[in-house]
Coordinates of C-alpha atoms in Angstrom, one line a residue:
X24 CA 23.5 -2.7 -3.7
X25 CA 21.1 0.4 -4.1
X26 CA 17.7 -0.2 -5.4
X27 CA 16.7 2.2 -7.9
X28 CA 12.7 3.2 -9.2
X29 CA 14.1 3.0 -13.0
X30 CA 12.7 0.4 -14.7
X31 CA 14.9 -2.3 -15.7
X32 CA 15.7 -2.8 -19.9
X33 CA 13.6 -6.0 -21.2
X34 CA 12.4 -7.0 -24.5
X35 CA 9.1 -8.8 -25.9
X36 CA 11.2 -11.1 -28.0
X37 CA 10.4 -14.5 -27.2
X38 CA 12.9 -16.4 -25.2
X39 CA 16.3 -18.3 -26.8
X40 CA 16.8 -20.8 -24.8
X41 CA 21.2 -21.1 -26.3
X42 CA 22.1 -18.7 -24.0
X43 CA 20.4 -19.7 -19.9
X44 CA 23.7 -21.7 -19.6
X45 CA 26.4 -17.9 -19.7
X46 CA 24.9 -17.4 -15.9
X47 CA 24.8 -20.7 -13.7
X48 CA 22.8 -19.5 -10.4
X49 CA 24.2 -21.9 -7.2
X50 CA 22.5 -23.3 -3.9
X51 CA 19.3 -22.5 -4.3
X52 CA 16.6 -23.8 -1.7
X53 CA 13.0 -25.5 -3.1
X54 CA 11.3 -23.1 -1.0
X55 CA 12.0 -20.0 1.0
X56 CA 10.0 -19.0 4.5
X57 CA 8.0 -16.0 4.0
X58 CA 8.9 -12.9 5.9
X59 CA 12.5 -12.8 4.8
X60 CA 15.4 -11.6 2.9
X61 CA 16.3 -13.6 0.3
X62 CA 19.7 -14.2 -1.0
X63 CA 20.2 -15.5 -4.8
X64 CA 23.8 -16.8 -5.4
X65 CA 25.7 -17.1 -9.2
X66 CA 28.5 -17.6 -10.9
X67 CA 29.8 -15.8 -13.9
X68 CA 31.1 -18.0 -16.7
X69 CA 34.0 -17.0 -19.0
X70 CA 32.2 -16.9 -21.9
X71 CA 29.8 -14.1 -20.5
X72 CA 31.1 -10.1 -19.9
X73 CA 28.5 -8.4 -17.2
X74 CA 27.3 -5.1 -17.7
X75 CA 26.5 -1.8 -15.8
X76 CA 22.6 -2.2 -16.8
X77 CA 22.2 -6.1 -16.5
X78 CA 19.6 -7.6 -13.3
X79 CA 18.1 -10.2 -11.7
X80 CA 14.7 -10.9 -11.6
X81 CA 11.9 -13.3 -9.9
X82 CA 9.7 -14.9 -12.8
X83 CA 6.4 -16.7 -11.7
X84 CA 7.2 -20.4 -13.4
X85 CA 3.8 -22.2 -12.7
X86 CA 0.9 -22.2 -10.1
X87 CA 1.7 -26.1 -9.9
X88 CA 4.8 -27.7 -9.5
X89 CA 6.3 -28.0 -12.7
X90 CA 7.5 -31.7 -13.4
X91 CA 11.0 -31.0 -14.3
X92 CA 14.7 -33.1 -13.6
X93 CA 17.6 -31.5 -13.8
X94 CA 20.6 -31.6 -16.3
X95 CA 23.9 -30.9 -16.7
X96 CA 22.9 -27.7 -18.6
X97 CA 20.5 -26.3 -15.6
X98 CA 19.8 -23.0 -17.6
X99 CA 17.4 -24.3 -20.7
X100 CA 16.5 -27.2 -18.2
X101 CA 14.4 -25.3 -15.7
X102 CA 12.6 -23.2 -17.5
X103 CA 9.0 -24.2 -16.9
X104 CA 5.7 -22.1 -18.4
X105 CA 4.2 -19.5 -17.2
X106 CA 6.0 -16.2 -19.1
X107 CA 7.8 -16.1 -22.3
X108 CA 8.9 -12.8 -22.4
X109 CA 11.6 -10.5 -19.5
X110 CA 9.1 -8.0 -19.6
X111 CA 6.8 -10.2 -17.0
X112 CA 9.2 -10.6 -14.1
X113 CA 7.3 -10.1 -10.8
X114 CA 10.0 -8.1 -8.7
X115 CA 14.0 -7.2 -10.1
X116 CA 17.4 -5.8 -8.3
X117 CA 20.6 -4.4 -9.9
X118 CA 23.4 -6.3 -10.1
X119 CA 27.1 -4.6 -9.2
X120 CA 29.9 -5.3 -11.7
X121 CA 33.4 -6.6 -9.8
X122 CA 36.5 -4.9 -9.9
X123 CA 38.5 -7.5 -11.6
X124 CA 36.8 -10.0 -13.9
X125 CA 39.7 -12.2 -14.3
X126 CA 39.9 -13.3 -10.3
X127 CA 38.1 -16.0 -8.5
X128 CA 36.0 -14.1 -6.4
X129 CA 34.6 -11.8 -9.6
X130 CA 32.9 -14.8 -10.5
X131 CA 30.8 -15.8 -7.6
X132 CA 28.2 -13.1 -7.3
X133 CA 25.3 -12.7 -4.7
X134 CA 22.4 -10.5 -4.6
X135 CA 19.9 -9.8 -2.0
X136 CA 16.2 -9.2 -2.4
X137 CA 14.4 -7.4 0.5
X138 CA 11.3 -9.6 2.2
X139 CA 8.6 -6.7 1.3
X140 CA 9.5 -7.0 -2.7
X141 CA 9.2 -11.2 -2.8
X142 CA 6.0 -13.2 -3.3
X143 CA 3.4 -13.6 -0.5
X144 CA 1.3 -16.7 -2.5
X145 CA 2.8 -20.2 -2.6
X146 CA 3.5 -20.4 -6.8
X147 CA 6.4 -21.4 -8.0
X148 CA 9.2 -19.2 -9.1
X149 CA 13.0 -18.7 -10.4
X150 CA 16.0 -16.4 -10.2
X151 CA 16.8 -15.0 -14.4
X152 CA 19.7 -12.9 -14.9
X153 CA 18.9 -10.4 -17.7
X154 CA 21.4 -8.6 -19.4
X155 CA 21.4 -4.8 -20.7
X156 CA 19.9 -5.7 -23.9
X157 CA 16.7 -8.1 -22.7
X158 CA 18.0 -11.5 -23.0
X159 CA 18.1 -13.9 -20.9
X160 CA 21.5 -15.4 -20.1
X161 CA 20.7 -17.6 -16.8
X162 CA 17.6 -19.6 -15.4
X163 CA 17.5 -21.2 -11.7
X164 CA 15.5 -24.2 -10.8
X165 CA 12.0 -23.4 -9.7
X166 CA 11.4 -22.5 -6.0
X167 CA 8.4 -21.5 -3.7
X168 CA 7.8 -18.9 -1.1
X169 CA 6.3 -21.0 2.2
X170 CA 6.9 -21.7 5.8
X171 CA 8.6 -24.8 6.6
X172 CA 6.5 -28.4 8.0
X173 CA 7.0 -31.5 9.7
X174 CA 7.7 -33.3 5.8
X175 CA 10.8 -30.9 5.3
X176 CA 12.4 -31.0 8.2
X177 CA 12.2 -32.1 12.2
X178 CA 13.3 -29.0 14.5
X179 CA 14.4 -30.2 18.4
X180 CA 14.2 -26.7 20.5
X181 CA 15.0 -26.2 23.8
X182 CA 13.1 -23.3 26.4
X183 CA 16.0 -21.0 25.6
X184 CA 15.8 -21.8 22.0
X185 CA 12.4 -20.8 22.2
X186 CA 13.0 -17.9 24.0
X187 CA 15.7 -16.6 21.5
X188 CA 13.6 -17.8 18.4
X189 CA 10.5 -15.2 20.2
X190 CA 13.0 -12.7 20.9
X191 CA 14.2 -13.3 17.6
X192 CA 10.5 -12.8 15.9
X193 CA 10.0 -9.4 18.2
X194 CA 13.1 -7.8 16.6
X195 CA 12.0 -9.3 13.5
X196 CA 8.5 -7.8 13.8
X197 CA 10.5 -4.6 14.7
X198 CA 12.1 -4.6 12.2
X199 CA 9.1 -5.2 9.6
X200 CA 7.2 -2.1 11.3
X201 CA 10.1 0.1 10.9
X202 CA 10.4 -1.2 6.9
X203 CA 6.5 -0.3 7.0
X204 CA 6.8 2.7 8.1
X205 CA 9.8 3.4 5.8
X206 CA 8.3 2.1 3.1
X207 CA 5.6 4.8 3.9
X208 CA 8.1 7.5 4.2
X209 CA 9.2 6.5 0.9
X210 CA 6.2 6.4 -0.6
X211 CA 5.0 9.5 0.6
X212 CA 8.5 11.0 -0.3
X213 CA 8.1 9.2 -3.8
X214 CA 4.6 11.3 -4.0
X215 CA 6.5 14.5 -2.9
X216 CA 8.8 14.0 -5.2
X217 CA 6.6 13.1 -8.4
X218 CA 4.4 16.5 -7.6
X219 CA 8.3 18.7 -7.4
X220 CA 8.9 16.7 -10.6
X221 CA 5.1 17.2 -12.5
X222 CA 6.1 21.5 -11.1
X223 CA 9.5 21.3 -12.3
X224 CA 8.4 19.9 -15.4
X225 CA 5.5 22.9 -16.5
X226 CA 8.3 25.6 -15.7
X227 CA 10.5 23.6 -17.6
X228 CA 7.5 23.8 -20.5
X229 CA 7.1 28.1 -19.5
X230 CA 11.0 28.4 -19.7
X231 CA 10.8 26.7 -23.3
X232 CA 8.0 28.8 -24.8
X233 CA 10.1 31.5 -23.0
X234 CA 12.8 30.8 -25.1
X235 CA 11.0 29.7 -28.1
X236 CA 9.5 33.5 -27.8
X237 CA 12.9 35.4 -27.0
X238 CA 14.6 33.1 -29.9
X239 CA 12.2 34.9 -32.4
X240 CA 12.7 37.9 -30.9
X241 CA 16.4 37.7 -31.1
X242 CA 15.7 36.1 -35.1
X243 CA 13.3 39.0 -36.0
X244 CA 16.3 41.5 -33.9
X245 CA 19.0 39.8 -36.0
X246 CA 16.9 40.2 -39.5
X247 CA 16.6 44.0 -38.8
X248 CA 20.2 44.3 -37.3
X249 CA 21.3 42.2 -40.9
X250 CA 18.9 44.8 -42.6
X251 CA 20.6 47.6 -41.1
X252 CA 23.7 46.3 -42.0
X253 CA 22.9 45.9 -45.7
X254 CA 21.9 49.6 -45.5
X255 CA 24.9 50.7 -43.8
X256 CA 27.0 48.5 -46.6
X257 CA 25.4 50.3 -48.9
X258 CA 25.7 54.3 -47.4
X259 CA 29.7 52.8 -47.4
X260 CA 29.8 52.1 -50.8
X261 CA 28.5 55.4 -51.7
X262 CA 30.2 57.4 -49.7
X263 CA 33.5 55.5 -50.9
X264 CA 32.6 55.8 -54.5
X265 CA 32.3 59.5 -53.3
X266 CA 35.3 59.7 -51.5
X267 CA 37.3 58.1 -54.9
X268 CA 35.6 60.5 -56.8
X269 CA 36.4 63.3 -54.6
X270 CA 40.1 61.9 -54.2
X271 CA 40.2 62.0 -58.2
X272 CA 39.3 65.6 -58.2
X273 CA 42.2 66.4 -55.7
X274 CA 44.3 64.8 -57.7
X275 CA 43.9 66.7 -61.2
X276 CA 44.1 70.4 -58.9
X277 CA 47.0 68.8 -57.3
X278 CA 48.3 67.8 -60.9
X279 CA 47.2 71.5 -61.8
X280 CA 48.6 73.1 -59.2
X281 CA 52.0 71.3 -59.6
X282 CA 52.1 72.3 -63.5
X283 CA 51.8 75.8 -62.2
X284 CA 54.7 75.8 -59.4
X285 CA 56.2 74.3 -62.5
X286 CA 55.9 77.3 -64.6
X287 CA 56.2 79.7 -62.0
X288 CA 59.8 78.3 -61.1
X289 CA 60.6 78.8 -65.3
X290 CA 59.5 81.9 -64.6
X291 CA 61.3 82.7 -62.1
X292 CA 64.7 81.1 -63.3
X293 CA 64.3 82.7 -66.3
X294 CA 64.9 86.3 -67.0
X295 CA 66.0 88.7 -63.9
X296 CA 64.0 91.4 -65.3
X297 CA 60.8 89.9 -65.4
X298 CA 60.9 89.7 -61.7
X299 CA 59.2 93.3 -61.3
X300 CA 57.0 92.3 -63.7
X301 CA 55.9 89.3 -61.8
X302 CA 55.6 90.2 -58.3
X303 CA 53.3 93.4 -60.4
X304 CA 51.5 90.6 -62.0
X305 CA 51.0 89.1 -58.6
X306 CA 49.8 92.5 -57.1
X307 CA 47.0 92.3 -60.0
X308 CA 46.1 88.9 -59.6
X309 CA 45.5 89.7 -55.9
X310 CA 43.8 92.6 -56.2
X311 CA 41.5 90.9 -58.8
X312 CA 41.2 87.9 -56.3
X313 CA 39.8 90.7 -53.8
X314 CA 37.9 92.3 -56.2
X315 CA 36.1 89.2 -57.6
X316 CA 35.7 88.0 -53.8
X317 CA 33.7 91.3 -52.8
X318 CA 32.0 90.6 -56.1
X319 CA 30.9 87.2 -55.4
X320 CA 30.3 88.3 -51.4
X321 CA 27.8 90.9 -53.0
X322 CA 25.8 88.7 -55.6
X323 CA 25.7 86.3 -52.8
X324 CA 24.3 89.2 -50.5
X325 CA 22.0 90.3 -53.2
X326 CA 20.4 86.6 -53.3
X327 CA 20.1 86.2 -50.1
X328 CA 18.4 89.6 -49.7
X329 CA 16.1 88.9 -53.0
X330 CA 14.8 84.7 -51.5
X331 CA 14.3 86.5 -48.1
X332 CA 12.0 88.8 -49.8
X333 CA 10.5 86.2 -52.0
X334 CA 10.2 84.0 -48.7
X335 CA 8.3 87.6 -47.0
X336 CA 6.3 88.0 -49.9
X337 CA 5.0 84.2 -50.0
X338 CA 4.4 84.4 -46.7
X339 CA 2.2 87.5 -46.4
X340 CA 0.2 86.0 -49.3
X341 CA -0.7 83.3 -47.1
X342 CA -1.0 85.7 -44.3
X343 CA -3.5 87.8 -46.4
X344 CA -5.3 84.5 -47.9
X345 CA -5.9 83.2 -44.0
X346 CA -7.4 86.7 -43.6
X347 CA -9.3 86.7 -46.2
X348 CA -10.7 83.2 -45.3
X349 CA -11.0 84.3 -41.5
X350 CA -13.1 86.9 -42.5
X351 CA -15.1 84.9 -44.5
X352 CA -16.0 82.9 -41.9
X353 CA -16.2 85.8 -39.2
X354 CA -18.9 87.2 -41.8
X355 CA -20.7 83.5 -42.1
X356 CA -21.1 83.5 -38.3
X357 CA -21.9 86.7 -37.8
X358 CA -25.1 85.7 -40.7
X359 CA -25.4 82.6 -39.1
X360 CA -26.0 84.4 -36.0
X361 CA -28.4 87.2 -37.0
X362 CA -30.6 83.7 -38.3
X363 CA -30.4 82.2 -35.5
X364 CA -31.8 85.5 -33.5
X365 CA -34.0 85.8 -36.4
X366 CA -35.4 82.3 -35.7
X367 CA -35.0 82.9 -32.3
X368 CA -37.4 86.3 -31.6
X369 CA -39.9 84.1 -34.5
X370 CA -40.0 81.3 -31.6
X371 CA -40.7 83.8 -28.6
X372 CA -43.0 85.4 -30.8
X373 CA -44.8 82.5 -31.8
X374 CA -45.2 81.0 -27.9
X375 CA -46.2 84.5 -26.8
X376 CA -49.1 84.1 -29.6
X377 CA -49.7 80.6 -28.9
X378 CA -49.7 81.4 -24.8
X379 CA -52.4 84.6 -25.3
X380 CA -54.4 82.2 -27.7
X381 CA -54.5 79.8 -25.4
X382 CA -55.5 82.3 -22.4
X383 CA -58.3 83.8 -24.8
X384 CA -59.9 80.2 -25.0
X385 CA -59.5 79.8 -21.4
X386 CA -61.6 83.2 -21.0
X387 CA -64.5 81.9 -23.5
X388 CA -65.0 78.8 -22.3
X389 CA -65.1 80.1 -19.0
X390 CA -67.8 82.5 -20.8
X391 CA -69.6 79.8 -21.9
X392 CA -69.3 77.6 -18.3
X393 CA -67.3 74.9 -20.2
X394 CA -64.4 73.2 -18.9
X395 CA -61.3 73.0 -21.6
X396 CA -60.5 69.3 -20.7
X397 CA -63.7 68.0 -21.2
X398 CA -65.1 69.6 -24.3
X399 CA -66.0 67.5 -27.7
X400 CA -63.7 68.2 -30.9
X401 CA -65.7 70.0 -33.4
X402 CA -64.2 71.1 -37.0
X403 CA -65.1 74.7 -37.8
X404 CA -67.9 75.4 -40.2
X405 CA -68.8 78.1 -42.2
X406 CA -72.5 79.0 -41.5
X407 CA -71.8 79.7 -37.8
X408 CA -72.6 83.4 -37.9
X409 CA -70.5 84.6 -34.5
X410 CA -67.4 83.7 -36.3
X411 CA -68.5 85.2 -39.3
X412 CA -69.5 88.5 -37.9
X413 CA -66.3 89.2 -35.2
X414 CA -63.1 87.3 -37.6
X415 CA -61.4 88.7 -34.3
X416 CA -62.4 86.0 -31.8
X417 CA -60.8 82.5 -32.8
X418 CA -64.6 80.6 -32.2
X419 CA -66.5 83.7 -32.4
X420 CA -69.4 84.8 -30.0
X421 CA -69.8 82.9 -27.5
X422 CA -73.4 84.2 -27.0
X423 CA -74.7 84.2 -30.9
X424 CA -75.2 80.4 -31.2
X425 CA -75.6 78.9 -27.7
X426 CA -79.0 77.4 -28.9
X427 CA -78.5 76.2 -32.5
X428 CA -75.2 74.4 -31.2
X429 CA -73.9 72.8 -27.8
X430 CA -70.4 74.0 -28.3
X431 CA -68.6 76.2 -30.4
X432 CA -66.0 75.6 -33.2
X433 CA -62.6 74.9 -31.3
X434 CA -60.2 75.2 -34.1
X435 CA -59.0 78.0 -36.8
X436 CA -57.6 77.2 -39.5
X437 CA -54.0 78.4 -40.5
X438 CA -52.2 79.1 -43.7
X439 CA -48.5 77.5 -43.8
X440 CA -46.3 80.7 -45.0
X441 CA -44.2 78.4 -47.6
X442 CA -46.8 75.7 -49.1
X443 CA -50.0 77.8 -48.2
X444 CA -51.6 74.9 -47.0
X445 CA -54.1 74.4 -44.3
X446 CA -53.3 73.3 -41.1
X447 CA -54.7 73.2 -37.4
X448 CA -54.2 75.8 -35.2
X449 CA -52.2 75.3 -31.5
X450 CA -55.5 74.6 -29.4
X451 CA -56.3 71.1 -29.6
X452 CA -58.8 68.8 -28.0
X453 CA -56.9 66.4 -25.8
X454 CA -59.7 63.9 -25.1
X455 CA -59.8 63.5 -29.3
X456 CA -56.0 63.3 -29.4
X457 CA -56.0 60.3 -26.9
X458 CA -58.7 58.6 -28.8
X459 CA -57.0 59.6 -31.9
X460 CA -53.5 56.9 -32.9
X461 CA -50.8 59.3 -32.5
X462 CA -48.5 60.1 -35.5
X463 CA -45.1 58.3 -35.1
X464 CA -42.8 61.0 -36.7
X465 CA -43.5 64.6 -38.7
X466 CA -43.0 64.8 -42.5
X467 CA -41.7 68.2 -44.1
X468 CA -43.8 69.1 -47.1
X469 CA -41.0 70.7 -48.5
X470 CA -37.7 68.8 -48.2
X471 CA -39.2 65.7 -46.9
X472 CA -37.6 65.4 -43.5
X473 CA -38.7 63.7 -40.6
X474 CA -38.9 64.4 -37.1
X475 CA -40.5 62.9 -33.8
X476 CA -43.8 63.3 -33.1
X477 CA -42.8 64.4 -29.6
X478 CA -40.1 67.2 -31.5
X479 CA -43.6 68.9 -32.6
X480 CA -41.9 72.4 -31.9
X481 CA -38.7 71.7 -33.7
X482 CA -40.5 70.7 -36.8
X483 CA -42.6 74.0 -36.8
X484 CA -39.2 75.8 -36.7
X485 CA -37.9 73.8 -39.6
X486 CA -40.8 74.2 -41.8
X487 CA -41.0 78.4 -40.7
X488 CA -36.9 78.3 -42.1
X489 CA -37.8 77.2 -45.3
X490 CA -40.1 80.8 -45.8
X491 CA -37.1 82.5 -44.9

């Protein structure tokens, strides 16, 4: 019989005791030598059917001997303390089901449990057959796992007794190193085969998110197919409403067209002279068919003729308008443009000032033996007489007030061309300005707009727009 790693079916219902007697377990020994195979013998009674999931298991009864005599019921008899429930069993094996139930032999049964599953301490134990359900429906008498002694039995060996019994122990211990070693295959295969199953297990997870995901695509697919469909149902009802309507129509000039056949074959039966008159009458009605069809071909002509010119004249209207507005915008540029070079030649002229003003200080201070970077910042007064009598020179004479003053005025003052107000000119004293806190930003006087302090030039340029 095939051990298996499923675990066997128990149940934490405490033991019934009515049915130990169904399974009677035969010839077993008060103790078995460690080391060993054990083989645990039963017999089937008729009151008891086996099943594909019932087993046998070892149950720990007491670590002392229990103090128990046995009975004519064994089952209920030998069942000592220690568990009270199948789901403590120490160690279990499957039991196989006979062919025939009804013969002799299906009722003796024999299991074997391998020597590295069994006990290695000296407690005592018992065989319980279990069926599928959890219940116990046999009990053995207690038994311990031990070596024999001198009190159980005498043994009388000869040499080649003993050299059998220590060939006997080599293949023995042969035999346990090669159940090691498989046990350690097994093991390790047992590993391998756990880590396959943890792997198969998350692509099984991927595969269902997989096909939760392509289920919702196929649901949200299937609502827009159904939605389709619903239109399509719909475009068919109209179209067969149409048809019907259509199929009425062709009916009544069917109906119309049979009344006249009608009346033409009257016509026709009737009177033989009228024939002359007919086929005249048909000559008419053709050329008035041809007539009324050039008729129709020419309004039809003329209509076509008057939306195409309709169509032409809309469209140069808009041609003309886009024109109109292209020019527009040509002539904005163009004014845009003669500003900008406007503002432009202002600029150049303004740096070509501010460069000679700047060269005609450099000349008077040279005059005067000054240096530019380290002269004091004086405001301009108006009892200094040089710059009184020249207005030419930005600081006046440098040789009219040498000993009332130690250094001339250094600024002129400036009239702003919108506000008229006052403001300093472009030569500055840079030793004041880095003793001076610098300004964080420029303020337009006239449309309160700010600017950098380090966009000094673009401000000038916006406040010299506003005169323009």
């Amino acid at each position: 019989m095939e051990e298996t790693v499923e675990d066997p079916p128990t149940s934490a219902v405490l033991l019934d005791h009515c049915h130990f007697s169904q399974v009677i377990f035969n010839s077993v020994e008060k103790f078995y030598v460690p080391g060993g195979d054990v083989t645990c013998y039963y017999t089937l009674t008729q009151q008891f059917i086996p099943r594909r999931k019932d087993w046998i298991g070892i149950f720990r009864v007491s670590a002392q001997k229990p103090n128990l005599l046995p009975s004519p019921d064994p089952g209920p008899s030998w069942h000592g303390v220690g568990w009270k429930t199948t789901r403590e069993y120490y160690t279990f094996m499957w039991v196989s089901l006979p062919v025939d139930l009804n013969s002799h032999s299906a009722k003796q049964q024999e299991v074997q449990f391998k020597a590295y599953y069994l006990p290695k301490d000296d407690e005592y134990y018992q065989f319980c057959y279990v069926d599928q359900d959890g219940v116990v429906r046999g009990a053995s008498i207690p038994f311990q796992f031990r070596p024999e002694n001198e009190e159980d039995i005498l043994v009388v060996t000869t040499q080649g007794e003993v050299e059998e019994i220590e060939q006997r122990n080599k293949e023995l211990c042969k035999e346990n190193q090669e159940l090691k070693d498989t046990c350690v295959s097994l093991q390790k295969q047992n590993s391998d085969t756990q880590a396959e199953l943890h792997k198969t297990q998350e692509e099984l997870e991927i595969l269902k998110s997989t096909a939760q995901k392509l289920e919702q695509e196929a649901k949200a697919q299937k609502d827009g197919w159904e939605t389709e469909l619903l239109q399509l149902k719909e475009q068919n009802q109209k179209m067969s409403s149409e048809n019907e309507k259509m199929g009425v129509r062709v009916e009544q000039l069917q109906a119309q067209l049979s009344t006249r056949e009608k009346e033409m074959e009257k016509l026709v039966q009737g009177d033989q002279d009228k024939t002359e008159q007919l086929e005249r009458l048909n000559k008419e009605n053709s050329q008035l068919l041809l007539t009324l069809t050039q008729q129709r071909q020419k309004k039809l002509e003329q209509t076509v003729e008057e939306k195409l010119k309709q169509e032409e004249t809309t469209t140069l209207k808009k041609q003309q308008a886009l024109k109109d507005e292209n020019a527009g915008l040509s002539k904005k540029l163009s004014e845009n443009k003669i500003i900008y070079d406007a503002l432009q030649k202002e600029k150049e002229r303004l740096e070509r000032e501010n460069d000679l003003l700047k060269r005609e200080n450099s000349r008077l201070l040279s005059y005067m033996g000054l240096d530019f970077d380290s002269l004091p910042y004086q405001a301009p007064t108006s009892d200094q007489g040089g710059a009184g009598q020249n207005p030419a020179l930005v600081y006046g004479n440098p040789y009219s007030g040498i000993q009332e003053s130690s250094a001339p005025s250094l600024l002129a003052v400036k009239k702003c061309p919108t506000c008229k107000s006052d403001f300093a000119g472009d030569i500055l004293d840079f030793t004041s300005e880095q003793q001076r806190p610098q300004p964080l930003c420029l303020s337009c006087p006239i449309c309160d707009k700010t600017f950098p302090a380090k966009e000094k030039q673009i401000f000038e340029d916006h406040v010299f727009c506003h005169s323009l």
